[in-house]
Coordinates of C-alpha atoms in Angstrom, one line a residue:
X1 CA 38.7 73.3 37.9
X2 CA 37.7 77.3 38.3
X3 CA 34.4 78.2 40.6
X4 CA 32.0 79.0 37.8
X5 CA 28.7 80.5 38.0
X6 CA 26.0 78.6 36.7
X7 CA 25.7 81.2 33.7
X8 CA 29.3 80.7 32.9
X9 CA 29.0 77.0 32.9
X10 CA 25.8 77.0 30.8
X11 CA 27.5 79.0 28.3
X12 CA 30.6 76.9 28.1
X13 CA 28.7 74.0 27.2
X14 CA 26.7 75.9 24.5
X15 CA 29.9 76.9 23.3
X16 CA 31.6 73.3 23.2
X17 CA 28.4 72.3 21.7
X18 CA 28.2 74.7 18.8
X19 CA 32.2 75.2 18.5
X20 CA 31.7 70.9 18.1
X21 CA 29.4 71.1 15.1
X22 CA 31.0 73.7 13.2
X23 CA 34.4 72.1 13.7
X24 CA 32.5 68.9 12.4
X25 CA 31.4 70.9 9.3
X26 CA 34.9 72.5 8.3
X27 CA 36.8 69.3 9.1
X28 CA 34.6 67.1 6.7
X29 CA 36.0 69.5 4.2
X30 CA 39.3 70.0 5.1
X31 CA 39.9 66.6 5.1
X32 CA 41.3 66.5 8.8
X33 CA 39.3 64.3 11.8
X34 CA 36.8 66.4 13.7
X35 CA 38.7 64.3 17.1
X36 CA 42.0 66.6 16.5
X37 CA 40.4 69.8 16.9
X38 CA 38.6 68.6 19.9
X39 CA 41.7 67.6 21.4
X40 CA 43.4 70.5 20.5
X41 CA 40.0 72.6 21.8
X42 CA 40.3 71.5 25.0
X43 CA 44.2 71.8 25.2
X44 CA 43.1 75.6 24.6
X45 CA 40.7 75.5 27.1
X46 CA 43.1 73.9 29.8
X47 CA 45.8 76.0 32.4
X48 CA 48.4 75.7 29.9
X49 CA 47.3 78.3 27.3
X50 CA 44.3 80.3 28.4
X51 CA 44.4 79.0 32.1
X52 CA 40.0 79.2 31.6
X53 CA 40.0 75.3 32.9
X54 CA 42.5 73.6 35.2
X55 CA 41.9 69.9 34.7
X56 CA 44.2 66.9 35.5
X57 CA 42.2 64.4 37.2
X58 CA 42.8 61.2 35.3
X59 CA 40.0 59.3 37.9
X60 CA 37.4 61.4 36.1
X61 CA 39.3 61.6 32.6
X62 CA 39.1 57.5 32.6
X63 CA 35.5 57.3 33.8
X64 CA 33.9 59.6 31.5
X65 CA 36.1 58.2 28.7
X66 CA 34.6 54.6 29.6
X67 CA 31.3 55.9 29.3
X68 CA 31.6 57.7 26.1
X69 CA 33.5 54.4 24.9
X70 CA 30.5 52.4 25.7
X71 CA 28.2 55.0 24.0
X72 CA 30.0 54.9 21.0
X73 CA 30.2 51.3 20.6
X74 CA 27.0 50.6 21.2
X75 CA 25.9 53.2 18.5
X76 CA 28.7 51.4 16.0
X77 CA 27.4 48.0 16.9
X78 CA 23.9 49.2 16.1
X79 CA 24.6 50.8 12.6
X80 CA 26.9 47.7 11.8
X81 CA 25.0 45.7 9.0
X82 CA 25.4 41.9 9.5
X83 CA 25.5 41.1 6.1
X84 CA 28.9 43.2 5.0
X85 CA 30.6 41.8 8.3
X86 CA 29.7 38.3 8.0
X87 CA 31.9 37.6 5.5
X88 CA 35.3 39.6 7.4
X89 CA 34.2 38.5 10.4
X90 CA 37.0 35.8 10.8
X91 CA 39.9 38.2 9.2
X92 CA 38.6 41.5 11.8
X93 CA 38.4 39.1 14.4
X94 CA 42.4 37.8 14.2
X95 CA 43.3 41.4 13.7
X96 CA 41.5 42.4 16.5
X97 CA 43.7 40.1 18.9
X98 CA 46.9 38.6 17.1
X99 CA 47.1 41.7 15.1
X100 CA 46.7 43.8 18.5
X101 CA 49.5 41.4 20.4
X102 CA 51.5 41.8 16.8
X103 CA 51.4 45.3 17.0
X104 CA 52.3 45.6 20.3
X105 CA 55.8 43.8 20.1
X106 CA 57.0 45.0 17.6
X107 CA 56.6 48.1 19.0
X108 CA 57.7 47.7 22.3
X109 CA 60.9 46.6 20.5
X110 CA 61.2 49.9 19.0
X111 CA 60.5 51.7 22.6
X112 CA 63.1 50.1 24.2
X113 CA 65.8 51.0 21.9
X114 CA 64.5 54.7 21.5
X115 CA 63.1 55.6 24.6
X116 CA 65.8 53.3 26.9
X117 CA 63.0 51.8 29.4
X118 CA 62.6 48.1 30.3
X119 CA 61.1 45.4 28.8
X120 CA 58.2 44.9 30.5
X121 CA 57.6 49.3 30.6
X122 CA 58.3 48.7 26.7
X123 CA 55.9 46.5 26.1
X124 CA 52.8 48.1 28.5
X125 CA 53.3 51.3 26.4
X126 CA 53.4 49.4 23.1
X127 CA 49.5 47.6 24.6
X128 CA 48.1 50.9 25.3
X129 CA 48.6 52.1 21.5
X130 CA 48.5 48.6 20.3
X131 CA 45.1 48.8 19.1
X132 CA 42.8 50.8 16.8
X133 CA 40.4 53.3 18.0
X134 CA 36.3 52.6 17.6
X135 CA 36.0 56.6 17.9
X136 CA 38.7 57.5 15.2
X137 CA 37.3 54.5 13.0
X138 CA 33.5 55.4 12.9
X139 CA 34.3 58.8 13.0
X140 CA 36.4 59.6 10.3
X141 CA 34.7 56.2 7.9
X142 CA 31.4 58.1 8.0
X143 CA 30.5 59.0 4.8
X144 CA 33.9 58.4 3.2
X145 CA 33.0 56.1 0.0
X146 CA 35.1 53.0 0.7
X147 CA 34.0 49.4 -0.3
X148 CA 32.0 47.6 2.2
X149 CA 34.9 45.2 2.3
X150 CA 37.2 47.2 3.9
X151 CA 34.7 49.7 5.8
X152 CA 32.8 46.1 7.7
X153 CA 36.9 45.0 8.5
X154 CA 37.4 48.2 10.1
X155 CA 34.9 48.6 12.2
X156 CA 34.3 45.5 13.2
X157 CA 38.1 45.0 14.2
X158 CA 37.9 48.7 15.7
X159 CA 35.2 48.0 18.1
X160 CA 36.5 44.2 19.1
X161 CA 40.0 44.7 19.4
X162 CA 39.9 47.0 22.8
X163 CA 39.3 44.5 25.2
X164 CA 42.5 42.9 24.2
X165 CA 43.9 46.5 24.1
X166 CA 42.9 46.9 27.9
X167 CA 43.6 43.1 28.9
X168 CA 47.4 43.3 27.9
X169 CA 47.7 47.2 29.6
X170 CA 46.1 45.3 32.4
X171 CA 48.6 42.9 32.4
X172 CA 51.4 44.5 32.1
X173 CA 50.8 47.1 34.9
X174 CA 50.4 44.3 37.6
X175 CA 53.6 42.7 36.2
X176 CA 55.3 45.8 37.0
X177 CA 53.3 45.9 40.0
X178 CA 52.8 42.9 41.6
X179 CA 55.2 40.3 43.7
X180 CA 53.3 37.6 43.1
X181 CA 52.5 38.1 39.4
X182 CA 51.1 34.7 38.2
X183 CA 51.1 34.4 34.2
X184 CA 49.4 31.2 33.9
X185 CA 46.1 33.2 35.5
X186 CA 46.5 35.9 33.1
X187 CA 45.8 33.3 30.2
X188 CA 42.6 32.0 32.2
X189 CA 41.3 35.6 32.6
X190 CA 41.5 36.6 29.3
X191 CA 39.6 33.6 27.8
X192 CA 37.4 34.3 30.7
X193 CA 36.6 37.8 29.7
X194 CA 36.4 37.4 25.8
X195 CA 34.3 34.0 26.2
X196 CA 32.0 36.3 28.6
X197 CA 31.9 39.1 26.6
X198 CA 30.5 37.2 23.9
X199 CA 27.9 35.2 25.2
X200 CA 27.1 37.9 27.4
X201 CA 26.8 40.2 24.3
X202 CA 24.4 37.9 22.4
X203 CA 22.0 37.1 25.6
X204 CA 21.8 40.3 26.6
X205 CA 21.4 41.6 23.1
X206 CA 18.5 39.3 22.1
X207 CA 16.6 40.0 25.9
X208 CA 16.9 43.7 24.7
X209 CA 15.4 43.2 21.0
X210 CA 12.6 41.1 22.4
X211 CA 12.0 43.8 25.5
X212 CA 12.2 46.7 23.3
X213 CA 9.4 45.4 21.0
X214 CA 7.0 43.9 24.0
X215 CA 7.2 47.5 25.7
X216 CA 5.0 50.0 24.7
X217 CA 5.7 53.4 25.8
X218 CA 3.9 56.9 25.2
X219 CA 6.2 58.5 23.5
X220 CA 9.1 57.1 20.6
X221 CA 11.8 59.1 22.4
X222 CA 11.5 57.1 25.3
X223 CA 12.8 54.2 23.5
X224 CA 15.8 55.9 22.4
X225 CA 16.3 56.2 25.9
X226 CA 15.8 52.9 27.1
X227 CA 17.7 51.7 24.7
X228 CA 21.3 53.3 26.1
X229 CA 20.0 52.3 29.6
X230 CA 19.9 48.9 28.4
X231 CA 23.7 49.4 26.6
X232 CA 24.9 50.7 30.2
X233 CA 23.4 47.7 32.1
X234 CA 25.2 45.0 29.2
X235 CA 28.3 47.3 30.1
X236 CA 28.1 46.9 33.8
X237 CA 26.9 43.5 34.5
X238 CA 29.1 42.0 31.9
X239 CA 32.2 43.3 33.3
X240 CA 30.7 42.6 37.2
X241 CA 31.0 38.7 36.5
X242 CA 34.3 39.1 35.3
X243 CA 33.6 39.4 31.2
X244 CA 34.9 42.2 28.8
X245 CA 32.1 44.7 29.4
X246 CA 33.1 46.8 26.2
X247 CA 33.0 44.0 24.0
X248 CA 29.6 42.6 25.3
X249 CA 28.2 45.9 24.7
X250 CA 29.3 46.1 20.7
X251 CA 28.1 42.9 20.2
X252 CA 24.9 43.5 22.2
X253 CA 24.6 46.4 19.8
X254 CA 25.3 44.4 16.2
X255 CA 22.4 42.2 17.7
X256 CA 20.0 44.6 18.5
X257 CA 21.1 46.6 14.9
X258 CA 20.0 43.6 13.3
X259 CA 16.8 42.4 14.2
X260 CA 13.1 43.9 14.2
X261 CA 13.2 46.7 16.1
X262 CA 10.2 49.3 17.3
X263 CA 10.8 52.7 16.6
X264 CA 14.7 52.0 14.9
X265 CA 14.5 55.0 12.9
X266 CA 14.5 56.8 16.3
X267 CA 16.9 55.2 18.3
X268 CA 19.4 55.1 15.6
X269 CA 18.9 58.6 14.9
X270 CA 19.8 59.5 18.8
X271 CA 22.4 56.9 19.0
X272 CA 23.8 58.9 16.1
X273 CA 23.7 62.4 18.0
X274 CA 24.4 60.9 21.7
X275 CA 27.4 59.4 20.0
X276 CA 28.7 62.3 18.8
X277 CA 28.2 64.5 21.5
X278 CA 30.4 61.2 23.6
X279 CA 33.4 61.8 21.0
X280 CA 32.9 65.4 21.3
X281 CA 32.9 65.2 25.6
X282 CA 35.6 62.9 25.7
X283 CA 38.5 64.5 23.3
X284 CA 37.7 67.4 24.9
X285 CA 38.6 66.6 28.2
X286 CA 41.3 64.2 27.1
X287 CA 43.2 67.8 25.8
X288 CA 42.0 68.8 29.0
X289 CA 44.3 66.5 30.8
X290 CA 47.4 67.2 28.7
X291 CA 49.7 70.1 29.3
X292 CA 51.1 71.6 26.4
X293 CA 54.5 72.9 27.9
X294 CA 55.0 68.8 28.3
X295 CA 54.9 68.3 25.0
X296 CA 56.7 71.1 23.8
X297 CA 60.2 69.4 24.3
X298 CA 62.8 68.3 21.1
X299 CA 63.1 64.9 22.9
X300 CA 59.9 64.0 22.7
X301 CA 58.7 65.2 19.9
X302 CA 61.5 63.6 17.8
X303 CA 61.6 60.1 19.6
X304 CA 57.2 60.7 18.9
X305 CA 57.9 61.0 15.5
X306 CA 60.1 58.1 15.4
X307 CA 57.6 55.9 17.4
X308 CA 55.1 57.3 15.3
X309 CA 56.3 56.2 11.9
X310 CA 57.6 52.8 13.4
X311 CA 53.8 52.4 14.0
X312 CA 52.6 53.0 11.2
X313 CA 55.3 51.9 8.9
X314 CA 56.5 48.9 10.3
X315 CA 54.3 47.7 13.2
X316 CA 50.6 48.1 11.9
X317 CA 51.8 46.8 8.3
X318 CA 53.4 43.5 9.6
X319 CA 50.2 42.9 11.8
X320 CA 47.8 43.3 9.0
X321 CA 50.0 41.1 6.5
X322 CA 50.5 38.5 9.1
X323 CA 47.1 38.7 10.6
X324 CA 45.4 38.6 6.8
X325 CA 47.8 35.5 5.4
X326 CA 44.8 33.1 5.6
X327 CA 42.0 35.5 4.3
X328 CA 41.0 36.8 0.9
X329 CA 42.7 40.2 1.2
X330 CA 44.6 41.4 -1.7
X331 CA 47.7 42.9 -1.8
X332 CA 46.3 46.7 -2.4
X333 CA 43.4 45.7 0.7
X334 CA 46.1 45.0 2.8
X335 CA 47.9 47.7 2.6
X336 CA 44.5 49.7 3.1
X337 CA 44.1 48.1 6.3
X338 CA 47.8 48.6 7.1
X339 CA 47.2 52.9 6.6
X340 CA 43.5 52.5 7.8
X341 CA 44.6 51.7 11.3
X342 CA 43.7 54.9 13.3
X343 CA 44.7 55.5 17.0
X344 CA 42.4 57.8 18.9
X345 CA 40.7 58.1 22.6
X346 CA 40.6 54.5 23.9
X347 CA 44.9 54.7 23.7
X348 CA 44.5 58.2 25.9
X349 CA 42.1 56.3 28.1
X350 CA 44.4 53.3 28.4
X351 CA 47.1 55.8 29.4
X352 CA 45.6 56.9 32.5
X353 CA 45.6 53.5 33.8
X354 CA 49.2 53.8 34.3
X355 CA 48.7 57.2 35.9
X356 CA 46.1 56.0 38.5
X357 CA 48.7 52.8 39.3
X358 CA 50.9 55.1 39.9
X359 CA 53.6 53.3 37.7
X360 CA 57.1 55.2 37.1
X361 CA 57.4 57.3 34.2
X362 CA 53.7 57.2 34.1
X363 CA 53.6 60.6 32.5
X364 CA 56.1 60.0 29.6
X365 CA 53.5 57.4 29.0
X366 CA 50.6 59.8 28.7
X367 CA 52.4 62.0 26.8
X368 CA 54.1 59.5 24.3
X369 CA 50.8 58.5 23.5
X370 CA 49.2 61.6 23.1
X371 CA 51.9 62.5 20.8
X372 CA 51.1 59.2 18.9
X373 CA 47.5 59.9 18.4
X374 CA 47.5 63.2 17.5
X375 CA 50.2 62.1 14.7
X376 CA 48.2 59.0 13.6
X377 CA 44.5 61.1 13.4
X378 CA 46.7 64.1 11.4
X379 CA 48.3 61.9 8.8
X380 CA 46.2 58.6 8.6
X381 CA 42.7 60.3 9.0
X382 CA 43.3 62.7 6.7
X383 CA 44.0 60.5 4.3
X384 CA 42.1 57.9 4.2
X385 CA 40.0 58.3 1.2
X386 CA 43.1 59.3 -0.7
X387 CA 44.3 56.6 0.1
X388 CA 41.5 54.2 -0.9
X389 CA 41.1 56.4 -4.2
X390 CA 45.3 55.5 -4.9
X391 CA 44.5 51.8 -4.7
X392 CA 41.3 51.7 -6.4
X393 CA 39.2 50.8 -3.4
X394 CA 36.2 53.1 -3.5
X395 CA 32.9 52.6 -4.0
X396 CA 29.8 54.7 -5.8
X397 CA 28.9 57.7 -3.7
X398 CA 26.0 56.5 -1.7
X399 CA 22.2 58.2 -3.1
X400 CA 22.3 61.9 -1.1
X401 CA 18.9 61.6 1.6
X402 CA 18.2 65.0 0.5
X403 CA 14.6 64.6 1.2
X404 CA 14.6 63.1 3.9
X405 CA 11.3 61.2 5.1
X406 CA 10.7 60.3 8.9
X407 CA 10.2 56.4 9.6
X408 CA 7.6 56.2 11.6
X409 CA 6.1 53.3 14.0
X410 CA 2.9 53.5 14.9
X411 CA 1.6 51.1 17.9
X412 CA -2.0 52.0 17.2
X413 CA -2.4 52.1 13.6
X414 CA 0.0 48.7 13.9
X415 CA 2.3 50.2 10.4
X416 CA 5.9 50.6 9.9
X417 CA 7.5 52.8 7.5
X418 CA 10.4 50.7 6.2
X419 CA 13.7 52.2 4.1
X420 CA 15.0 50.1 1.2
X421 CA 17.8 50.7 -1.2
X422 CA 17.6 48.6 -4.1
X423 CA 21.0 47.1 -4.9
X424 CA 22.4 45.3 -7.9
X425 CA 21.6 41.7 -6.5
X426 CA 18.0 42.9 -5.6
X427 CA 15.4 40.8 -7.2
X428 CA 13.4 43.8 -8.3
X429 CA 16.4 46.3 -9.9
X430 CA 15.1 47.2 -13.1
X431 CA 11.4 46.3 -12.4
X432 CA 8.6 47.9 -13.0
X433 CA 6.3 48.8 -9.8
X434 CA 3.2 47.1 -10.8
X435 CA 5.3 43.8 -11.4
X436 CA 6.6 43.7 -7.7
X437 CA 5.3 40.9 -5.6
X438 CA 4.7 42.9 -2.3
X439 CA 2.5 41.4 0.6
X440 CA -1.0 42.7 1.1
X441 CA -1.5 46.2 2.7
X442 CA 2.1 47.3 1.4
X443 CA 2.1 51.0 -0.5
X444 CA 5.7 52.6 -1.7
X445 CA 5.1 55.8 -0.8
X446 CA 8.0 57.8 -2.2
X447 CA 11.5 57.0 -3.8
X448 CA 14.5 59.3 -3.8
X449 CA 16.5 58.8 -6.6
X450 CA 19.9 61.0 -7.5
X451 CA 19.1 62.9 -4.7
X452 CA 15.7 63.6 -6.1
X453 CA 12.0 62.9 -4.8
X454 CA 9.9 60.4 -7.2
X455 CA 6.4 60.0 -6.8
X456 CA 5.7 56.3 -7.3
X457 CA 3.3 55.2 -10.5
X458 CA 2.8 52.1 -11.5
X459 CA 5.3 52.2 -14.6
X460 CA 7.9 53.2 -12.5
X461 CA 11.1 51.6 -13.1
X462 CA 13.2 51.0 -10.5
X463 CA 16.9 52.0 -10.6
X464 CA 20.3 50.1 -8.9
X465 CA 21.0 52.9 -5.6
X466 CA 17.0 53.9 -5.3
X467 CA 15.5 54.8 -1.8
X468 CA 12.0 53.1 -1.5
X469 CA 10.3 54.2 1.5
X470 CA 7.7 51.7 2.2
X471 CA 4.1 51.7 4.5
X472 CA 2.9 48.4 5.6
X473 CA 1.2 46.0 8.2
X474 CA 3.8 45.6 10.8
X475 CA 3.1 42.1 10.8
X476 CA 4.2 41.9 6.9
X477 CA 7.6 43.2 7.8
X478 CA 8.8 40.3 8.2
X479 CA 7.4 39.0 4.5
X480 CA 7.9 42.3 3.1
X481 CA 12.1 42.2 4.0
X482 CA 12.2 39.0 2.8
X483 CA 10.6 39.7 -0.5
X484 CA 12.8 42.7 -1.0
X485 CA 15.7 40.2 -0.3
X486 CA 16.8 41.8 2.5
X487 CA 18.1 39.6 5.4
X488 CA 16.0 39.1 8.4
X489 CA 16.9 38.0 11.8
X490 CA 14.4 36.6 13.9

């Protein structure tokens, strides 16, 4: 990289930084994933075009990418809701390893025929873009208006399905690259790892739930921050003792999303912004690492195209159709899922593991997949609500937070502002105020409705999509969910 002064690097961060969220605000109306501009940002950025930033350290590339991986699953485990994933959770979960290990053969059929390499080199490419991307998924599903259904599949088989992703990349490279490759260990480590990862995931998540709410800090920010030191400590020792460190972590994060939590209105809202700014750090320098002149060749392009299509087309498609043949999917959710299945950073990240090995054609690799991604987010993210509007799968616009009110926790005054939207299975949708059975020292403050503010009377009849913002004892929380017949989790 250049010698920069520190004015010059200062103002190249305020510029990634701003150029980020106005890229965020024209893509969400474009229609085209906020991760493809990144990319392409920091492909403008790097030696090929206006030589500013010569970058091509895959070491670094893969270790920040990890870290903004762990960032943003954690964040995607922590806004998942229990209750819409606990019904897919069964059909996400065989996606997120037959379907990956579907996907990945027929592929790697496909590479060897059009790209001429080996089995096994056919098959390692075919496991690094084998899997769906957590990044592209959460990225491009937020705020798109798709049923719960088939938004709780997605992300849930986004943000479990890397570790197999990573196991079978893994695999493949010490195949290549070991004499004494033993397969029969391969199948112990990867029950190993996932059995880890899960168990791991839930103990750590529930020590972190009960420690965040024993604590008691000076400040609510500080929790925020506790809480992603706590994510990169489930991360690390997870993955020290032998377990799938990325998959602990999500479901470290569903956990802690779905209990009583202290101050939740402020960690989630800097899990929010820490997660974008990850996404944001990590496309960039993944365009970083890619020289343009290397993909400007015929060759690849076409045989990228090809590979590209086969993916999406034939590969994705079968491993949703074969993966779902148990589950209640219907035909028209299926083929959702088949288009829905975005490829995005943790494929780039995968790639460098080849690089690092130092496995022939290591490069064409890299650049293959690149190729891939940038295809999948252009003509799959871009069309995703289309998509679900073509086969009848969206849902009601969620109520706009135009006013939006601060949750607050308040260790001395012992009360919790609580958010509720009243849905049409809610014991109190088209009640009056006065006849709800609230616990003692409970007050709705403030419902937004349509966008709009209500104040709160007595005759006040509330609506199917209403915002209730609600002031009690934060010992009644517990009562106050469960009269609002909301789940709670001990």
């Amino acid at each position: 990289m250049n010698e920069f002064t520190v004015e010059v690097v200062v103002l190249l961060i305020g510029f990634f930084l701003l150029s980020g969220v106005l890229m965020t605000k024209l893509t969400s109306k474009a229609g085209v994933p906020a991760l493809v501009l990144f990319m392409i940002l920091g492909m403008v950025l790097g030696s090929d075009i206006s030589g500013l930033i010569y970058f091509s350290d895959a070491g670094l590339a893969q270790t920040i990418g990890m870290f903004a991986l762990v960032v943003i699953l954690f964040e995607g485990g922590l806004q998942t809701e229990w209750r819409n994933v606990r019904p897919v959770i069964k059909g996400a979960a065989v996606l997120a390893t037959l379907g990956v290990v579907l996907t990945t053969a027929v592929l790697a059929v496909a590479i060897h025929y059009v790209l001429g390499l080996g089995w096994i080199e056919s098959f390692l490419l075919g496991s690094i873009v084998g899997s769906t991307d957590a990044a592209a998924v959460f990225s491009v599903m937020s705020g798109q208006n798709i049923k719960p259904k088939m938004s709780a599949t997605l992300e849930m088989e986004s943000g479990s399905n890397d570790p197999m992703a990573m196991f079978l990349t893994v695999a493949f490279i010490q195949w290549l690259t070991l004499d004494d490759f033993a397969f029969g260990n391969l199948i112990i480590s990867f029950f190993l790892q996932m059995g880890l990862g899960l168990l791991l995931g839930l103990l750590f998540g529930w020590l972190t739930s009960q420690w965040m709410n024993k604590i008691k800090l000076d400040a609510s920010g500080l929790y925020a921050v506790l809480s992603i030191g706590f994510a990169m400590a489930i991360f690390s020792l997870t993955a020290l003792v032998g377990g799938s460190g990325i998959l602990a972590v999500y479901v470290a994060g569903i956990m802690i999303g779905n209990r009583e939590l202290n101050h939740s209105h402020s960690i989630l809202r800097f899990h929010e912004g820490f997660a974008w700014l990850m996404q944001l750090v990590m496309f960039v320098i993944l365009g970083l690492l890619v020289f343009p002149s290397e993909l400007a060749n015929w060759d690849l392009i076409s045989k990228g195209l090809i590979l590209s299509f086969i993916l999406m087309f034939i590969a994705r498609p079968i491993a949703v159709f074969v993966g779902t043949i148990f589950f209640d999917y219907t035909f028209k959710e299926k083929l959702f899922l088949s288009w829905a299945g975005l490829r995005g950073a943790v494929p780039i990240v995968l790639a460098t593991f080849p690089l690092l090995a130092g496995v022939e054609n290591a490069y064409l690799y890299f650049n293959m997949v690149f190729f891939i991604v940038i295809t999948s987010a252009l003509l799959q993210g871009s069309t995703i609500s289309n998509v679900a509007r073509w086969l009848g799968l969206e849902a009601p616009p969620s109520p706009k937070r135009i006013h939006q009110l601060e949750l607050v926790s308040m260790d001395k005054a012992n009360a919790e502002m609580l958010e509720v939207e009243i849905s049409n299975d809610s014991p109190y949708l088209n009640s009056l105020v006065q006849d709800m059975d609230l616990p003692d020292d409970t007050v709705i403050s403030a419902i937004i409705r349509d966008g709009e503010l209500v104040m709160p009377t007595g005759q006040t009849e509330l609506l199917e999509r209403d915002v209730l913002y609600i002031l009690t004892d934060k010992k009644q929380v517990k009562a106050l969910k469960e009269a609002m017949g909301e789940e709670v989790y001990a």
